[in-house]
Amino acid sequence: MTTPDNTNDHISALRFITCGSVDDGKSTLIGRLLVDSKAVLQDHLAGVTRGGETDLALLTDGLSAEREQGITIDVAYRYFATETRKFIIGDAPGHEQYTRNMVTAASSADAAVVLVDATKLDWQNPQLELLPQTRRHSLLVHLLRVHSLVFAVNKLDAVADPALAWKHISAALDAFSAAAGIDVHTTVPVSALKGWNVVDAQPGWCSYTGPTLLEILEQLPNTPTDTNLPLAFPVQWVEKFHDSAVTTQGRRVFWGRVAAGKVAVGTEVQIFPSGQKAVVAQVIDHARQPGSVAAGLSAGITLDREVDVSRGDWIVAAPVAAAVAEDDFDTPASVSPWPGRKELSTTIAWMDDEPLVAGRTYLALHGHRWVKAKVRRVVHKLNINTLAEEDATQLEPNAIGHVELLLQEALPAAPFAQARVLGSLILVDTASHKTAAAVLVN
């Protein structure tokens, strides 16, 4: 078994979420992972005991309302480590009305474990139907470019014929993922309550001979950063040091997290939206150590001259020469690798309680820049049961659909499939200031 590179714990730790329908056993599964991997102290276990038995779900359901109702409401994060790897777990709620919480957790995850409750399905039927929330969460994980998806079929110990149930359910999951174009890493049968195939293997159970869930998680890769793309750097904070006697470079440090590419001394850059050009004079990392910084990590950038840059601006790679034919009078001599766009074709996961309709105006956040965005048209919505694209004039709460947006100001937005940070926005209601949608640029 190969061991992931642990030279940087921040990078090598696997961030994964558990999701699926209500009462599929997500919190219990995480509790089982924590207990069987010896990540829970005895006094903590004593605090989650009911009637003499340990209630594993209480290890993650920390809100009083969650413990009273026996459900997960908000995302609960837990941390544990094995000899092989460190993990950051997000326990996402299964209720449809908390889809926005699940989207928030998935947006920063390397992997997702989608639980499927065998007892809720017609497992004796080879053509069984999956639960709508299983479909919705799998589709959202796919849309959010979560790098690895694992299906965990839970509660097989509670059905009369576990092997038959496993055969039919795993086949249904394969058919669904193939039809939806979802790349599934693997599917594993588990019993979160008894601990079978979670940390400890149950050889031969359900005729399954593959690795346990923990062994699978230990081998999953981290999400690749967009390092092979041109530089894109959203400015989050401007640090001033006017008392410096240095006159060969600017006297401000622009801090943020590199969204794409790599920033190094000597890199030619352009400021968005002003269009001013400069050269990177100094780069420091989060610990103020000099050196180049790649996508996914924080950096401080100093330019070779004073340039007007504020929070919300982007520092991007300088324009490159365009291929221009001799008789072409329209194409500019050089083009930016991240051109500004005011019209966006997007995929939206709608989270507001009020439907999304054409004509409404919202605040859009891209990187650290706020602009007004108007809904030009709802193209269609996705039927999560048939995966068909249906004509629509609005998106109801928790629906997913394709929407055309018109921005008041241009943004360096790129397709989400190309660049994760540049291709994602959120919409915020101008009156209530609630997050209304997660937006992926097509």
Tab-separated table of C-alpha atoms in Angstrom:
chain	number	residue	atom	x	y	z
A	1	MET	CA	0.000	0.000	0.000
A	2	THR	CA	1.491	3.301	-1.087
A	3	THR	CA	1.578	6.169	1.316
A	4	PRO	CA	0.491	9.622	0.094
A	5	ASP	CA	3.048	12.401	0.258
A	6	ASN	CA	2.805	13.961	3.701
A	7	THR	CA	5.406	16.684	3.203
A	8	ASN	CA	2.583	19.221	3.468
A	9	ASP	CA	-0.236	18.104	5.751
A	10	HIS	CA	-2.494	20.890	4.464
A	11	ILE	CA	-2.273	19.394	0.979
A	12	SER	CA	-2.103	15.658	1.731
A	13	ALA	CA	-5.087	15.569	4.112
A	14	LEU	CA	-8.150	14.236	2.305
A	15	ARG	CA	-11.251	16.406	2.604
A	16	PHE	CA	-14.330	14.283	2.009
A	17	ILE	CA	-18.042	14.573	2.703
A	18	THR	CA	-20.748	12.037	3.399
A	19	CYS	CA	-24.059	12.694	1.713
A	20	GLY	CA	-27.233	10.930	0.624
A	21	SER	CA	-30.842	10.763	1.734
A	22	VAL	CA	-32.274	11.256	5.224
A	23	ASP	CA	-31.466	8.526	7.759
A	24	ASP	CA	-29.163	6.661	5.397
A	25	GLY	CA	-26.657	6.453	8.256
A	26	LYS	CA	-24.190	9.206	7.362
A	27	SER	CA	-23.538	10.375	10.929
A	28	THR	CA	-23.366	6.781	12.153
A	29	LEU	CA	-20.832	5.932	9.447
A	30	ILE	CA	-18.570	8.810	10.473
A	31	GLY	CA	-18.939	7.800	14.110
A	32	ARG	CA	-17.889	4.271	13.169
A	33	LEU	CA	-14.837	5.592	11.294
A	34	LEU	CA	-13.832	7.668	14.307
A	35	VAL	CA	-14.365	4.898	16.867
A	36	ASP	CA	-12.799	1.989	14.963
A	37	SER	CA	-9.789	4.085	13.905
A	38	LYS	CA	-9.238	4.922	17.609
A	39	ALA	CA	-9.823	8.637	17.017
A	40	VAL	CA	-12.292	9.091	19.905
A	41	LEU	CA	-11.334	9.331	23.559
A	42	GLN	CA	-13.131	7.183	26.131
A	43	ASP	CA	-14.628	10.171	27.960
A	44	HIS	CA	-16.049	11.423	24.651
A	45	LEU	CA	-17.620	8.020	24.016
A	46	ALA	CA	-19.159	8.083	27.481
A	47	GLY	CA	-20.857	11.370	26.628
A	48	VAL	CA	-22.711	9.898	23.641
A	49	THR	CA	-24.080	6.813	25.347
A	50	ARG	CA	-27.820	6.184	25.425
A	51	GLY	CA	-29.368	3.324	27.363
A	52	GLY	CA	-25.985	1.717	27.867
A	53	GLU	CA	-25.182	1.713	24.127
A	54	THR	CA	-23.058	4.164	22.168
A	55	ASP	CA	-25.014	6.342	19.731
A	56	LEU	CA	-22.408	6.863	17.029
A	57	ALA	CA	-24.424	9.584	15.284
A	58	LEU	CA	-24.050	11.879	18.303
A	59	LEU	CA	-20.304	12.099	17.631
A	60	THR	CA	-21.084	14.419	14.697
A	61	ASP	CA	-24.568	15.796	15.416
A	62	GLY	CA	-23.491	18.549	17.780
A	63	LEU	CA	-26.407	21.003	17.573
A	64	SER	CA	-29.095	20.603	20.244
A	65	ALA	CA	-31.775	20.615	17.534
A	66	GLU	CA	-29.966	17.776	15.753
A	67	ARG	CA	-29.825	15.664	18.893
A	68	GLU	CA	-33.462	16.338	19.714
A	69	GLN	CA	-34.722	15.490	16.212
A	70	GLY	CA	-32.186	12.796	15.388
A	71	ILE	CA	-31.242	14.465	12.086
A	72	THR	CA	-28.297	16.401	10.671
A	73	ILE	CA	-29.104	20.060	9.960
A	74	ASP	CA	-25.776	21.772	9.337
A	75	VAL	CA	-22.464	20.460	8.068
A	76	ALA	CA	-20.384	19.039	10.925
A	77	TYR	CA	-16.630	18.736	10.412
A	78	ARG	CA	-14.503	16.149	12.165
A	79	TYR	CA	-10.796	15.379	11.959
A	80	PHE	CA	-8.971	12.081	12.369
A	81	ALA	CA	-5.828	10.369	11.166
A	82	THR	CA	-4.520	6.878	10.526
A	83	GLU	CA	-0.910	5.794	10.169
A	84	THR	CA	-1.312	6.386	6.436
A	85	ARG	CA	-3.217	9.648	6.139
A	86	LYS	CA	-5.050	12.559	7.728
A	87	PHE	CA	-8.732	13.236	7.041
A	88	ILE	CA	-11.161	16.142	7.273
A	89	ILE	CA	-14.764	14.882	7.173
A	90	GLY	CA	-17.851	16.938	6.416
A	91	ASP	CA	-21.125	15.331	7.482
A	92	ALA	CA	-23.667	16.869	5.081
A	93	PRO	CA	-27.404	16.915	5.917
A	94	GLY	CA	-29.713	14.668	3.907
A	95	HIS	CA	-32.925	16.713	4.016
A	96	GLU	CA	-33.809	18.401	0.731
A	97	GLN	CA	-34.281	21.784	2.422
A	98	TYR	CA	-30.643	21.734	3.551
A	99	THR	CA	-29.238	21.159	0.053
A	100	ARG	CA	-27.431	24.516	0.301
A	101	ASN	CA	-25.429	23.184	3.264
A	102	MET	CA	-24.451	20.108	1.270
A	103	VAL	CA	-23.350	22.247	-1.707
A	104	THR	CA	-21.186	24.368	0.597
A	105	ALA	CA	-19.411	21.297	1.941
A	106	ALA	CA	-18.972	19.685	-1.491
A	107	SER	CA	-17.469	22.812	-3.049
A	108	SER	CA	-14.181	22.311	-1.164
A	109	ALA	CA	-14.124	18.491	-0.963
A	110	ASP	CA	-11.662	16.100	-2.599
A	111	ALA	CA	-14.073	13.179	-2.407
A	112	ALA	CA	-17.659	12.306	-1.561
A	113	VAL	CA	-19.107	9.178	0.006
A	114	VAL	CA	-22.750	8.874	-1.057
A	115	LEU	CA	-24.616	6.546	1.271
A	116	VAL	CA	-27.449	4.374	-0.008
A	117	ASP	CA	-29.853	2.800	2.497
A	118	ALA	CA	-30.654	-0.742	1.329
A	119	THR	CA	-33.733	-0.983	3.554
A	120	LYS	CA	-35.448	1.939	1.750
A	121	LEU	CA	-35.168	0.351	-1.692
A	122	ASP	CA	-37.052	-2.443	-3.444
A	123	TRP	CA	-33.866	-4.477	-3.291
A	124	GLN	CA	-35.512	-7.660	-4.580
A	125	ASN	CA	-36.292	-5.896	-7.877
A	126	PRO	CA	-33.435	-5.957	-10.451
A	127	GLN	CA	-34.903	-2.722	-11.919
A	128	LEU	CA	-35.174	-0.902	-8.594
A	129	GLU	CA	-35.439	2.893	-8.406
A	130	LEU	CA	-32.917	4.914	-6.402
A	131	LEU	CA	-34.083	7.585	-3.970
A	132	PRO	CA	-34.366	11.112	-5.430
A	133	GLN	CA	-31.932	12.529	-2.879
A	134	THR	CA	-29.325	9.921	-3.808
A	135	ARG	CA	-29.615	11.106	-7.395
A	136	ARG	CA	-29.573	14.794	-6.439
A	137	HIS	CA	-26.493	14.559	-4.227
A	138	SER	CA	-24.597	12.427	-6.751
A	139	LEU	CA	-25.409	14.917	-9.487
A	140	LEU	CA	-24.350	17.886	-7.342
A	141	VAL	CA	-21.074	16.160	-6.466
A	142	HIS	CA	-20.476	15.631	-10.184
A	143	LEU	CA	-21.383	19.227	-11.097
A	144	LEU	CA	-19.072	20.596	-8.388
A	145	ARG	CA	-16.145	18.637	-9.833
A	146	VAL	CA	-15.554	16.638	-6.664
A	147	HIS	CA	-12.651	14.497	-7.807
A	148	SER	CA	-13.684	11.089	-6.403
A	149	LEU	CA	-17.118	9.639	-5.699
A	150	VAL	CA	-17.668	6.469	-3.673
A	151	PHE	CA	-21.043	4.790	-3.226
A	152	ALA	CA	-21.438	3.049	0.156
A	153	VAL	CA	-24.476	0.737	0.316
A	154	ASN	CA	-25.432	0.744	3.998
A	155	LYS	CA	-27.716	-1.380	6.220
A	156	LEU	CA	-27.313	-4.531	4.141
A	157	ASP	CA	-27.160	-6.404	7.442
A	158	ALA	CA	-30.832	-5.513	7.961
A	159	VAL	CA	-32.193	-7.172	4.788
A	160	ALA	CA	-33.096	-10.848	4.363
A	161	ASP	CA	-30.704	-11.536	1.466
A	162	PRO	CA	-27.701	-9.160	1.642
A	163	ALA	CA	-25.943	-10.691	-1.376
A	164	LEU	CA	-28.998	-10.272	-3.638
A	165	ALA	CA	-29.634	-6.752	-2.354
A	166	TRP	CA	-26.000	-5.810	-2.989
A	167	LYS	CA	-26.150	-7.225	-6.514
A	168	HIS	CA	-29.303	-5.319	-7.472
A	169	ILE	CA	-28.421	-2.024	-5.743
A	170	SER	CA	-24.871	-1.886	-7.101
A	171	ALA	CA	-26.224	-2.595	-10.597
A	172	ALA	CA	-28.755	0.237	-10.232
A	173	LEU	CA	-25.991	2.607	-9.102
A	174	ASP	CA	-23.840	1.607	-12.082
A	175	ALA	CA	-26.723	2.212	-14.495
A	176	PHE	CA	-27.556	5.594	-12.967
A	177	SER	CA	-23.962	6.846	-12.965
A	178	ALA	CA	-23.425	5.700	-16.559
A	179	ALA	CA	-26.588	7.487	-17.729
A	180	ALA	CA	-25.627	10.663	-15.859
A	181	GLY	CA	-22.014	10.611	-17.051
A	182	ILE	CA	-20.753	10.395	-13.462
A	183	ASP	CA	-17.348	8.806	-12.934
A	184	VAL	CA	-17.600	6.596	-9.832
A	185	HIS	CA	-14.406	5.475	-8.125
A	186	THR	CA	-15.921	2.394	-6.495
A	187	THR	CA	-18.972	0.978	-4.700
A	188	VAL	CA	-18.672	-0.831	-1.373
A	189	PRO	CA	-21.193	-2.672	0.883
A	190	VAL	CA	-21.058	-1.559	4.524
A	191	SER	CA	-22.839	-1.794	7.829
A	192	ALA	CA	-22.129	1.413	9.718
A	193	LEU	CA	-23.923	0.104	12.811
A	194	LYS	CA	-21.916	-3.127	13.045
A	195	GLY	CA	-18.761	-1.759	11.476
A	196	TRP	CA	-18.553	-4.245	8.619
A	197	ASN	CA	-16.303	-3.103	5.742
A	198	VAL	CA	-15.961	0.381	7.259
A	199	VAL	CA	-12.605	0.064	9.024
A	200	ASP	CA	-12.537	-3.700	9.592
A	201	ALA	CA	-13.223	-6.108	6.726
A	202	GLN	CA	-16.025	-8.662	6.789
A	203	PRO	CA	-14.578	-11.262	4.384
A	204	GLY	CA	-17.069	-12.797	1.965
A	205	TRP	CA	-20.040	-10.742	3.168
A	206	CYS	CA	-22.327	-9.965	0.220
A	207	SER	CA	-19.787	-11.847	-1.931
A	208	TYR	CA	-17.604	-8.727	-1.712
A	209	THR	CA	-13.836	-9.203	-1.526
A	210	GLY	CA	-12.620	-5.656	-2.180
A	211	PRO	CA	-11.043	-3.118	0.189
A	212	THR	CA	-12.827	-1.553	3.161
A	213	LEU	CA	-14.135	1.993	3.008
A	214	LEU	CA	-11.193	3.311	5.043
A	215	GLU	CA	-8.684	1.559	2.782
A	216	ILE	CA	-10.399	3.177	-0.219
A	217	LEU	CA	-10.282	6.625	1.394
A	218	GLU	CA	-6.592	6.234	2.248
A	219	GLN	CA	-5.788	5.800	-1.450
A	220	LEU	CA	-7.988	8.534	-2.963
A	221	PRO	CA	-6.082	11.421	-4.587
A	222	ASN	CA	-6.433	15.052	-3.611
A	223	THR	CA	-8.170	17.310	-6.098
A	224	PRO	CA	-5.591	18.424	-8.684
A	225	THR	CA	-4.962	22.156	-8.561
A	226	ASP	CA	-5.142	24.176	-11.767
A	227	THR	CA	-1.376	24.745	-11.893
A	228	ASN	CA	-0.991	24.153	-15.637
A	229	LEU	CA	-3.089	27.198	-16.542
A	230	PRO	CA	-2.111	30.870	-16.937
A	231	LEU	CA	-1.836	32.827	-13.688
A	232	ALA	CA	-5.032	34.072	-12.051
A	233	PHE	CA	-4.841	35.649	-8.592
A	234	PRO	CA	-7.831	37.250	-6.806
A	235	VAL	CA	-6.711	40.046	-4.480
A	236	GLN	CA	-8.201	39.586	-1.021
A	237	TRP	CA	-6.217	42.067	1.056
A	238	VAL	CA	-3.766	44.920	0.408
A	239	GLU	CA	-0.913	45.360	2.898
A	240	LYS	CA	0.795	48.754	2.901
A	241	PHE	CA	4.336	49.526	4.043
A	242	HIS	CA	4.894	53.143	3.013
A	243	ASP	CA	7.800	53.525	5.430
A	244	SER	CA	9.994	51.276	3.257
A	245	ALA	CA	13.026	52.940	1.673
A	246	VAL	CA	12.939	50.573	-1.315
A	247	THR	CA	12.180	52.470	-4.529
A	248	THR	CA	12.821	49.708	-7.072
A	249	GLN	CA	9.373	48.157	-6.542
A	250	GLY	CA	5.895	48.960	-5.320
A	251	ARG	CA	5.269	49.529	-1.637
A	252	ARG	CA	2.251	47.286	-1.235
A	253	VAL	CA	1.799	43.521	-0.891
A	254	PHE	CA	-1.296	42.006	-2.501
A	255	TRP	CA	-2.489	38.942	-0.590
A	256	GLY	CA	-4.777	36.169	-1.741
A	257	ARG	CA	-4.891	32.531	-2.809
A	258	VAL	CA	-3.599	31.642	-6.259
A	259	ALA	CA	-6.610	30.460	-8.286
A	260	ALA	CA	-4.763	29.122	-11.319
A	261	GLY	CA	-1.209	28.758	-12.556
A	262	LYS	CA	1.884	29.755	-10.605
A	263	VAL	CA	3.256	33.138	-9.567
A	264	ALA	CA	7.010	33.753	-9.509
A	265	VAL	CA	9.380	36.705	-9.623
A	266	GLY	CA	9.597	38.065	-13.147
A	267	THR	CA	6.083	37.016	-14.184
A	268	GLU	CA	4.475	39.595	-16.477
A	269	VAL	CA	0.959	40.375	-15.285
A	270	GLN	CA	-2.057	42.526	-16.022
A	271	ILE	CA	-4.524	43.973	-13.521
A	272	PHE	CA	-8.197	43.236	-14.066
A	273	PRO	CA	-10.285	45.304	-14.657
A	274	SER	CA	-7.966	48.327	-15.109
A	275	GLY	CA	-5.758	46.646	-17.715
A	276	GLN	CA	-2.525	48.064	-16.256
A	277	LYS	CA	0.565	45.924	-16.782
A	278	ALA	CA	3.428	45.204	-14.407
A	279	VAL	CA	6.055	42.611	-13.496
A	280	VAL	CA	6.115	40.595	-10.267
A	281	ALA	CA	9.027	41.841	-8.174
A	282	GLN	CA	8.585	39.678	-5.083
A	283	VAL	CA	6.523	36.647	-4.020
A	284	ILE	CA	6.172	35.409	-0.444
A	285	ASP	CA	4.160	32.493	0.883
A	286	HIS	CA	1.819	32.386	3.886
A	287	ALA	CA	4.840	32.245	6.212
A	288	ARG	CA	6.439	35.233	4.434
A	289	GLN	CA	9.142	33.051	2.918
A	290	PRO	CA	10.212	34.075	-0.620
A	291	GLY	CA	9.633	31.706	-3.521
A	292	SER	CA	7.147	30.821	-6.235
A	293	VAL	CA	3.609	29.848	-5.168
A	294	ALA	CA	1.291	27.514	-7.113
A	295	ALA	CA	-2.500	27.323	-7.399
A	296	GLY	CA	-4.342	26.443	-4.206
A	297	LEU	CA	-1.881	28.173	-1.874
A	298	SER	CA	-1.821	31.658	-0.392
A	299	ALA	CA	0.694	34.218	-1.546
A	300	GLY	CA	1.727	37.839	-1.183
A	301	ILE	CA	2.693	39.616	-4.412
A	302	THR	CA	4.675	42.828	-4.787
A	303	LEU	CA	4.855	44.429	-8.229
A	304	ASP	CA	7.778	46.295	-9.793
A	305	ARG	CA	5.931	49.607	-9.671
A	306	GLU	CA	3.007	51.328	-8.031
A	307	VAL	CA	-0.234	50.135	-9.606
A	308	ASP	CA	-3.777	50.863	-8.458
A	309	VAL	CA	-4.974	47.503	-7.126
A	310	SER	CA	-7.784	46.982	-4.614
A	311	ARG	CA	-9.579	44.083	-2.961
A	312	GLY	CA	-11.683	42.339	-5.594
A	313	ASP	CA	-9.279	43.009	-8.454
A	314	TRP	CA	-7.509	40.155	-10.229
A	315	ILE	CA	-3.824	39.873	-11.068
A	316	VAL	CA	-3.687	37.703	-14.184
A	317	ALA	CA	-1.108	36.593	-16.718
A	318	ALA	CA	-0.237	39.263	-19.274
A	319	PRO	CA	-1.895	39.127	-22.698
A	320	VAL	CA	-0.338	36.881	-25.317
A	321	ALA	CA	-0.002	37.446	-29.050
A	322	ALA	CA	-3.065	36.468	-31.022
A	323	ALA	CA	-3.018	34.567	-34.287
A	324	VAL	CA	-4.068	37.246	-36.772
A	325	ALA	CA	-4.515	36.658	-40.499
A	326	GLU	CA	-3.275	39.299	-42.946
A	327	ASP	CA	-6.838	40.244	-43.945
A	328	ASP	CA	-8.189	40.190	-40.369
A	329	PHE	CA	-8.943	43.731	-39.152
A	330	ASP	CA	-11.027	42.772	-36.097
A	331	THR	CA	-8.821	40.512	-33.993
A	332	PRO	CA	-6.589	42.456	-31.535
A	333	ALA	CA	-2.842	41.944	-31.651
A	334	SER	CA	-2.864	40.383	-28.162
A	335	VAL	CA	-5.512	38.688	-26.046
A	336	SER	CA	-5.789	38.024	-22.320
A	337	PRO	CA	-5.814	34.361	-21.270
A	338	TRP	CA	-8.660	35.304	-18.901
A	339	PRO	CA	-10.817	37.792	-20.858
A	340	GLY	CA	-13.655	39.617	-19.137
A	341	ARG	CA	-17.185	38.381	-19.809
A	342	LYS	CA	-20.522	40.060	-19.116
A	343	GLU	CA	-22.770	37.326	-20.525
A	344	LEU	CA	-22.562	33.921	-18.839
A	345	SER	CA	-24.178	30.589	-19.620
A	346	THR	CA	-24.321	28.803	-16.285
A	347	THR	CA	-25.505	25.779	-14.370
A	348	ILE	CA	-27.218	26.838	-11.160
A	349	ALA	CA	-28.071	24.976	-7.973
A	350	TRP	CA	-30.898	27.135	-6.644
A	351	MET	CA	-30.995	27.441	-2.849
A	352	ASP	CA	-33.358	30.306	-2.086
A	353	ASP	CA	-36.872	29.759	-0.758
A	354	GLU	CA	-38.280	31.938	-3.547
A	355	PRO	CA	-38.134	30.578	-7.137
A	356	LEU	CA	-35.579	31.888	-9.608
A	357	VAL	CA	-37.316	33.791	-12.413
A	358	ALA	CA	-36.071	35.831	-15.361
A	359	GLY	CA	-35.653	39.547	-14.743
A	360	ARG	CA	-34.532	39.333	-11.130
A	361	THR	CA	-31.270	41.023	-10.119
A	362	TYR	CA	-28.838	39.578	-7.589
A	363	LEU	CA	-25.376	40.323	-6.259
A	364	ALA	CA	-22.771	37.951	-7.721
A	365	LEU	CA	-19.520	37.163	-5.894
A	366	HIS	CA	-16.622	35.997	-8.086
A	367	GLY	CA	-13.353	35.606	-6.221
A	368	HIS	CA	-13.556	38.684	-3.976
A	369	ARG	CA	-15.347	40.913	-6.468
A	370	TRP	CA	-19.027	41.845	-6.189
A	371	VAL	CA	-21.075	42.784	-9.257
A	372	LYS	CA	-24.779	42.931	-10.040
A	373	ALA	CA	-26.144	40.022	-12.075
A	374	LYS	CA	-29.473	39.915	-13.872
A	375	VAL	CA	-31.226	36.666	-14.756
A	376	ARG	CA	-31.707	36.935	-18.518
A	377	ARG	CA	-33.336	33.543	-19.122
A	378	VAL	CA	-34.011	30.186	-17.500
A	379	VAL	CA	-33.047	27.809	-20.313
A	380	HIS	CA	-34.177	24.556	-18.719
A	381	LYS	CA	-34.085	22.599	-15.490
A	382	LEU	CA	-32.740	19.123	-14.876
A	383	ASN	CA	-35.138	16.354	-13.905
A	384	ILE	CA	-33.171	14.470	-11.276
A	385	ASN	CA	-35.275	11.335	-11.713
A	386	THR	CA	-34.912	10.977	-15.496
A	387	LEU	CA	-31.872	13.237	-15.973
A	388	ALA	CA	-33.780	14.907	-18.808
A	389	GLU	CA	-33.425	18.611	-19.600
A	390	GLU	CA	-36.928	20.087	-19.348
A	391	ASP	CA	-38.155	23.468	-20.551
A	392	ALA	CA	-38.743	25.815	-17.629
A	393	THR	CA	-39.474	29.436	-16.849
A	394	GLN	CA	-38.266	29.265	-13.248
A	395	LEU	CA	-36.226	27.175	-10.816
A	396	GLU	CA	-37.868	26.052	-7.580
A	397	PRO	CA	-35.908	25.729	-4.314
A	398	ASN	CA	-33.178	23.063	-4.562
A	399	ALA	CA	-33.645	22.668	-8.324
A	400	ILE	CA	-30.742	22.489	-10.777
A	401	GLY	CA	-30.900	24.125	-14.185
A	402	HIS	CA	-29.180	26.070	-16.944
A	403	VAL	CA	-29.546	29.846	-16.691
A	404	GLU	CA	-28.243	32.792	-18.720
A	405	LEU	CA	-26.871	35.685	-16.620
A	406	LEU	CA	-26.069	39.256	-17.642
A	407	LEU	CA	-23.455	41.010	-15.485
A	408	GLN	CA	-23.313	44.742	-14.875
A	409	GLU	CA	-19.496	44.583	-15.085
A	410	ALA	CA	-17.248	42.102	-16.863
A	411	LEU	CA	-15.566	39.335	-14.859
A	412	PRO	CA	-12.637	37.054	-15.808
A	413	ALA	CA	-14.941	34.052	-15.619
A	414	ALA	CA	-13.941	30.774	-17.281
A	415	PRO	CA	-15.713	27.418	-17.705
A	416	PHE	CA	-15.850	25.559	-14.402
A	417	ALA	CA	-14.604	22.411	-16.151
A	418	GLN	CA	-11.428	24.331	-17.039
A	419	ALA	CA	-10.746	26.333	-13.868
A	420	ARG	CA	-12.576	25.597	-10.637
A	421	VAL	CA	-12.162	28.997	-8.958
A	422	LEU	CA	-12.645	31.186	-12.017
A	423	GLY	CA	-15.679	29.152	-13.054
A	424	SER	CA	-17.650	29.467	-9.827
A	425	LEU	CA	-19.802	32.239	-8.382
A	426	ILE	CA	-22.505	32.662	-5.799
A	427	LEU	CA	-25.651	34.751	-6.091
A	428	VAL	CA	-26.847	36.714	-3.070
A	429	ASP	CA	-30.308	38.218	-2.634
A	430	THR	CA	-30.005	42.008	-2.593
A	431	ALA	CA	-32.718	42.425	0.057
A	432	SER	CA	-32.260	39.521	2.483
A	433	HIS	CA	-28.498	39.042	1.819
A	434	LYS	CA	-29.069	35.277	1.811
A	435	THR	CA	-26.996	33.070	-0.473
A	436	ALA	CA	-29.438	32.265	-3.272
A	437	ALA	CA	-27.454	30.035	-5.638
A	438	ALA	CA	-24.248	28.233	-6.402
A	439	VAL	CA	-23.254	29.043	-9.976
A	440	LEU	CA	-20.989	27.083	-12.326
A	441	VAL	CA	-19.944	28.709	-15.598
A	442	ASN	CA	-20.468	26.531	-18.673
